[in-house]
Amino acid sequence: AEPVLTMHQEAGSWVVQTEQSTERFDAVVATVPSHVLPKLIELEEDYRLQLEAIPYLGAVVLLFSTEQR
């Protein structure tokens, strides 16, 4: 997987650019934090302000596993 640099709509498709390639898709599902999305795509001002107003808490999860005897 490659990090996405930019996305934009063109002729009814989403154009997704990474460092290695540019791909076209019918739809895109963004699972990035709300403050990252405006850096990837141009948003309407009202929607961008709504996203920026959402408090975001980062989380780190640690999984520890041992063999039980």
mmCIF file of N, CA and C in Angstrom:
data_model
loop_
_atom_site.group_PDB
_atom_site.id
_atom_site.type_symbol
_atom_site.label_atom_id
_atom_site.label_comp_id
_atom_site.label_asym_id
_atom_site.label_seq_id
_atom_site.Cartn_x
_atom_site.Cartn_y
_atom_site.Cartn_z
ATOM 1 N N ALA A 1 0.837 -1.182 0.000
ATOM 2 C CA ALA A 1 0.000 0.000 0.000
ATOM 3 C C ALA A 1 0.883 1.248 0.000
ATOM 4 N N GLU A 2 0.442 2.219 -0.727
ATOM 5 C CA GLU A 2 1.187 3.475 -0.836
ATOM 6 C C GLU A 2 0.365 4.608 -0.247
ATOM 7 N N PRO A 3 1.001 5.566 0.399
ATOM 8 C CA PRO A 3 0.258 6.724 0.895
ATOM 9 C C PRO A 3 -0.309 7.543 -0.266
ATOM 10 N N VAL A 4 -1.535 8.021 -0.087
ATOM 11 C CA VAL A 4 -2.176 8.864 -1.087
ATOM 12 C C VAL A 4 -1.674 10.292 -0.936
ATOM 13 N N LEU A 5 -1.281 10.904 -2.039
ATOM 14 C CA LEU A 5 -0.818 12.291 -2.033
ATOM 15 C C LEU A 5 -1.978 13.248 -2.284
ATOM 16 N N THR A 6 -2.771 12.958 -3.319
ATOM 17 C CA THR A 6 -3.919 13.801 -3.655
ATOM 18 C C THR A 6 -5.030 12.957 -4.262
ATOM 19 N N MET A 7 -6.247 13.506 -4.209
ATOM 20 C CA MET A 7 -7.403 12.911 -4.874
ATOM 21 C C MET A 7 -8.221 14.052 -5.452
ATOM 22 N N HIS A 8 -8.816 13.817 -6.619
ATOM 23 C CA HIS A 8 -9.747 14.790 -7.174
ATOM 24 C C HIS A 8 -10.705 14.088 -8.128
ATOM 25 N N GLN A 9 -11.854 14.737 -8.370
ATOM 26 C CA GLN A 9 -12.814 14.183 -9.306
ATOM 27 C C GLN A 9 -12.548 14.725 -10.700
ATOM 28 N N GLU A 10 -12.685 13.811 -11.664
ATOM 29 C CA GLU A 10 -12.451 14.190 -13.059
ATOM 30 C C GLU A 10 -13.309 13.291 -13.945
ATOM 31 N N ALA A 11 -14.189 13.891 -14.725
ATOM 32 C CA ALA A 11 -15.039 13.158 -15.668
ATOM 33 C C ALA A 11 -15.796 12.015 -14.990
ATOM 34 N N GLY A 12 -16.344 12.273 -13.792
ATOM 35 C CA GLY A 12 -17.150 11.274 -13.098
ATOM 36 C C GLY A 12 -16.376 10.205 -12.367
ATOM 37 N N SER A 13 -15.060 10.283 -12.353
ATOM 38 C CA SER A 13 -14.217 9.321 -11.640
ATOM 39 C C SER A 13 -13.388 10.036 -10.591
ATOM 40 N N TRP A 14 -12.907 9.283 -9.632
ATOM 41 C CA TRP A 14 -11.940 9.816 -8.668
ATOM 42 C C TRP A 14 -10.545 9.463 -9.167
ATOM 43 N N VAL A 15 -9.679 10.449 -9.210
ATOM 44 C CA VAL A 15 -8.288 10.244 -9.602
ATOM 45 C C VAL A 15 -7.458 10.305 -8.327
ATOM 46 N N VAL A 16 -6.771 9.200 -8.031
ATOM 47 C CA VAL A 16 -5.987 9.072 -6.803
ATOM 48 C C VAL A 16 -4.519 8.996 -7.185
ATOM 49 N N GLN A 17 -3.719 9.909 -6.622
ATOM 50 C CA GLN A 17 -2.300 9.966 -6.958
ATOM 51 C C GLN A 17 -1.450 9.570 -5.755
ATOM 52 N N THR A 18 -0.503 8.666 -6.010
ATOM 53 C CA THR A 18 0.511 8.299 -5.023
ATOM 54 C C THR A 18 1.871 8.654 -5.608
ATOM 55 N N GLU A 19 2.925 8.392 -4.880
ATOM 56 C CA GLU A 19 4.265 8.662 -5.424
ATOM 57 C C GLU A 19 4.570 7.765 -6.621
ATOM 58 N N GLN A 20 3.985 6.567 -6.643
ATOM 59 C CA GLN A 20 4.314 5.592 -7.683
ATOM 60 C C GLN A 20 3.361 5.589 -8.873
ATOM 61 N N SER A 21 2.093 5.998 -8.675
ATOM 62 C CA SER A 21 1.135 5.872 -9.768
ATOM 63 C C SER A 21 -0.053 6.810 -9.595
ATOM 64 N N THR A 22 -0.852 6.880 -10.643
ATOM 65 C CA THR A 22 -2.127 7.595 -10.635
ATOM 66 C C THR A 22 -3.183 6.604 -11.102
ATOM 67 N N GLU A 23 -4.232 6.422 -10.300
ATOM 68 C CA GLU A 23 -5.281 5.451 -10.596
ATOM 69 C C GLU A 23 -6.632 6.140 -10.626
ATOM 70 N N ARG A 24 -7.582 5.573 -11.380
ATOM 71 C CA ARG A 24 -8.958 6.078 -11.455
ATOM 72 C C ARG A 24 -9.894 5.075 -10.791
ATOM 73 N N PHE A 25 -10.889 5.605 -10.028
ATOM 74 C CA PHE A 25 -11.858 4.765 -9.333
ATOM 75 C C PHE A 25 -13.247 5.367 -9.464
ATOM 76 N N ASP A 26 -14.270 4.511 -9.387
ATOM 77 C CA ASP A 26 -15.658 4.974 -9.409
ATOM 78 C C ASP A 26 -16.026 5.654 -8.093
ATOM 79 N N ALA A 27 -15.474 5.168 -6.991
ATOM 80 C CA ALA A 27 -15.771 5.711 -5.660
ATOM 81 C C ALA A 27 -14.542 5.548 -4.781
ATOM 82 N N VAL A 28 -14.468 6.363 -3.743
ATOM 83 C CA VAL A 28 -13.361 6.308 -2.789
ATOM 84 C C VAL A 28 -13.942 6.361 -1.381
ATOM 85 N N VAL A 29 -13.465 5.508 -0.503
ATOM 86 C CA VAL A 29 -13.845 5.546 0.905
ATOM 87 C C VAL A 29 -12.634 6.059 1.675
ATOM 88 N N ALA A 30 -12.780 7.213 2.299
ATOM 89 C CA ALA A 30 -11.672 7.803 3.057
ATOM 90 C C ALA A 30 -11.818 7.414 4.522
ATOM 91 N N THR A 31 -10.802 6.785 5.066
ATOM 92 C CA THR A 31 -10.814 6.384 6.475
ATOM 93 C C THR A 31 -9.754 7.143 7.272
ATOM 94 N N VAL A 32 -9.377 8.292 6.774
ATOM 95 C CA VAL A 32 -8.370 9.113 7.438
ATOM 96 C C VAL A 32 -9.035 9.965 8.515
ATOM 97 N N PRO A 33 -8.272 10.466 9.482
ATOM 98 C CA PRO A 33 -8.844 11.386 10.470
ATOM 99 C C PRO A 33 -9.436 12.617 9.784
ATOM 100 N N SER A 34 -10.435 13.203 10.425
ATOM 101 C CA SER A 34 -11.152 14.329 9.822
ATOM 102 C C SER A 34 -10.249 15.505 9.484
ATOM 103 N N HIS A 35 -9.174 15.710 10.225
ATOM 104 C CA HIS A 35 -8.291 16.842 9.927
ATOM 105 C C HIS A 35 -7.352 16.567 8.747
ATOM 106 N N VAL A 36 -7.257 15.317 8.316
ATOM 107 C CA VAL A 36 -6.385 14.960 7.191
ATOM 108 C C VAL A 36 -7.124 15.075 5.856
ATOM 109 N N LEU A 37 -8.429 14.796 5.844
ATOM 110 C CA LEU A 37 -9.181 14.788 4.592
ATOM 111 C C LEU A 37 -9.060 16.075 3.792
ATOM 112 N N PRO A 38 -9.165 17.278 4.405
ATOM 113 C CA PRO A 38 -9.021 18.504 3.600
ATOM 114 C C PRO A 38 -7.634 18.664 2.963
ATOM 115 N N LYS A 39 -6.643 17.927 3.454
ATOM 116 C CA LYS A 39 -5.316 17.983 2.844
ATOM 117 C C LYS A 39 -5.249 17.123 1.586
ATOM 118 N N LEU A 40 -6.192 16.166 1.469
ATOM 119 C CA LEU A 40 -6.199 15.266 0.317
ATOM 120 C C LEU A 40 -7.119 15.731 -0.802
ATOM 121 N N ILE A 41 -8.253 16.343 -0.435
ATOM 122 C CA ILE A 41 -9.208 16.789 -1.451
ATOM 123 C C ILE A 41 -9.700 18.183 -1.122
ATOM 124 N N GLU A 42 -10.148 18.877 -2.152
ATOM 125 C CA GLU A 42 -10.724 20.207 -1.962
ATOM 126 C C GLU A 42 -12.174 20.034 -1.522
ATOM 127 N N LEU A 43 -12.533 20.654 -0.418
ATOM 128 C CA LEU A 43 -13.884 20.547 0.141
ATOM 129 C C LEU A 43 -14.574 21.894 0.122
ATOM 130 N N GLU A 44 -15.919 21.851 0.109
ATOM 131 C CA GLU A 44 -16.658 23.089 0.259
ATOM 132 C C GLU A 44 -16.341 23.673 1.633
ATOM 133 N N GLU A 45 -16.304 24.993 1.706
ATOM 134 C CA GLU A 45 -15.904 25.695 2.933
ATOM 135 C C GLU A 45 -16.730 25.275 4.146
ATOM 136 N N ASP A 46 -18.061 25.199 3.996
ATOM 137 C CA ASP A 46 -18.917 24.826 5.124
ATOM 138 C C ASP A 46 -18.561 23.448 5.669
ATOM 139 N N TYR A 47 -18.383 22.500 4.760
ATOM 140 C CA TYR A 47 -18.073 21.131 5.189
ATOM 141 C C TYR A 47 -16.689 21.057 5.831
ATOM 142 N N ARG A 48 -15.733 21.756 5.240
ATOM 143 C CA ARG A 48 -14.375 21.770 5.800
ATOM 144 C C ARG A 48 -14.384 22.316 7.226
ATOM 145 N N LEU A 49 -15.135 23.393 7.457
ATOM 146 C CA LEU A 49 -15.214 23.972 8.798
ATOM 147 C C LEU A 49 -15.869 23.012 9.788
ATOM 148 N N GLN A 50 -16.869 22.271 9.325
ATOM 149 C CA GLN A 50 -17.503 21.271 10.187
ATOM 150 C C GLN A 50 -16.503 20.179 10.575
ATOM 151 N N LEU A 51 -15.713 19.723 9.613
ATOM 152 C CA LEU A 51 -14.705 18.703 9.906
ATOM 153 C C LEU A 51 -13.660 19.217 10.893
ATOM 154 N N GLU A 52 -13.226 20.441 10.686
ATOM 155 C CA GLU A 52 -12.205 21.010 11.569
ATOM 156 C C GLU A 52 -12.713 21.226 12.990
ATOM 157 N N ALA A 53 -14.029 21.340 13.157
ATOM 158 C CA ALA A 53 -14.607 21.560 14.486
ATOM 159 C C ALA A 53 -14.738 20.272 15.299
ATOM 160 N N ILE A 54 -14.557 19.114 14.664
ATOM 161 C CA ILE A 54 -14.688 17.842 15.376
ATOM 162 C C ILE A 54 -13.428 17.594 16.202
ATOM 163 N N PRO A 55 -13.585 17.412 17.532
ATOM 164 C CA PRO A 55 -12.408 17.070 18.343
ATOM 165 C C PRO A 55 -11.920 15.675 17.958
ATOM 166 N N TYR A 56 -10.648 15.513 17.836
ATOM 167 C CA TYR A 56 -10.078 14.239 17.424
ATOM 168 C C TYR A 56 -9.064 13.780 18.449
ATOM 169 N N LEU A 57 -9.239 12.573 18.925
ATOM 170 C CA LEU A 57 -8.295 11.989 19.873
ATOM 171 C C LEU A 57 -7.579 10.834 19.193
ATOM 172 N N GLY A 58 -6.293 10.879 19.182
ATOM 173 C CA GLY A 58 -5.528 9.772 18.634
ATOM 174 C C GLY A 58 -5.482 8.636 19.647
ATOM 175 N N ALA A 59 -5.228 7.444 19.180
ATOM 176 C CA ALA A 59 -5.152 6.289 20.070
ATOM 177 C C ALA A 59 -4.029 5.374 19.613
ATOM 178 N N VAL A 60 -3.354 4.824 20.564
ATOM 179 C CA VAL A 60 -2.334 3.823 20.295
ATOM 180 C C VAL A 60 -2.760 2.562 21.022
ATOM 181 N N VAL A 61 -2.757 1.448 20.311
ATOM 182 C CA VAL A 61 -3.170 0.188 20.908
ATOM 183 C C VAL A 61 -1.967 -0.734 20.936
ATOM 184 N N LEU A 62 -1.723 -1.320 22.080
ATOM 185 C CA LEU A 62 -0.628 -2.257 22.256
ATOM 186 C C LEU A 62 -1.220 -3.632 22.513
ATOM 187 N N LEU A 63 -0.791 -4.628 21.772
ATOM 188 C CA LEU A 63 -1.253 -5.992 21.956
ATOM 189 C C LEU A 63 -0.091 -6.795 22.487
ATOM 190 N N PHE A 64 -0.309 -7.430 23.624
ATOM 191 C CA PHE A 64 0.735 -8.221 24.268
ATOM 192 C C PHE A 64 0.250 -9.655 24.349
ATOM 193 N N SER A 65 1.029 -10.585 23.886
ATOM 194 C CA SER A 65 0.621 -11.973 23.853
ATOM 195 C C SER A 65 1.735 -12.841 24.425
ATOM 196 N N THR A 66 1.361 -13.782 25.270
ATOM 197 C CA THR A 66 2.325 -14.747 25.823
ATOM 198 C C THR A 66 1.726 -16.142 25.728
ATOM 199 N N GLU A 67 2.582 -17.131 25.752
ATOM 200 C CA GLU A 67 2.090 -18.507 25.779
ATOM 201 C C GLU A 67 1.686 -18.856 27.194
ATOM 202 N N GLN A 68 0.488 -19.367 27.370
ATOM 203 C CA GLN A 68 -0.007 -19.778 28.692
ATOM 204 C C GLN A 68 0.396 -21.226 28.942
ATOM 205 N N ARG A 69 0.802 -21.526 30.190
ATOM 206 C CA ARG A 69 1.154 -22.912 30.552
ATOM 207 C C ARG A 69 0.343 -23.356 31.709
#
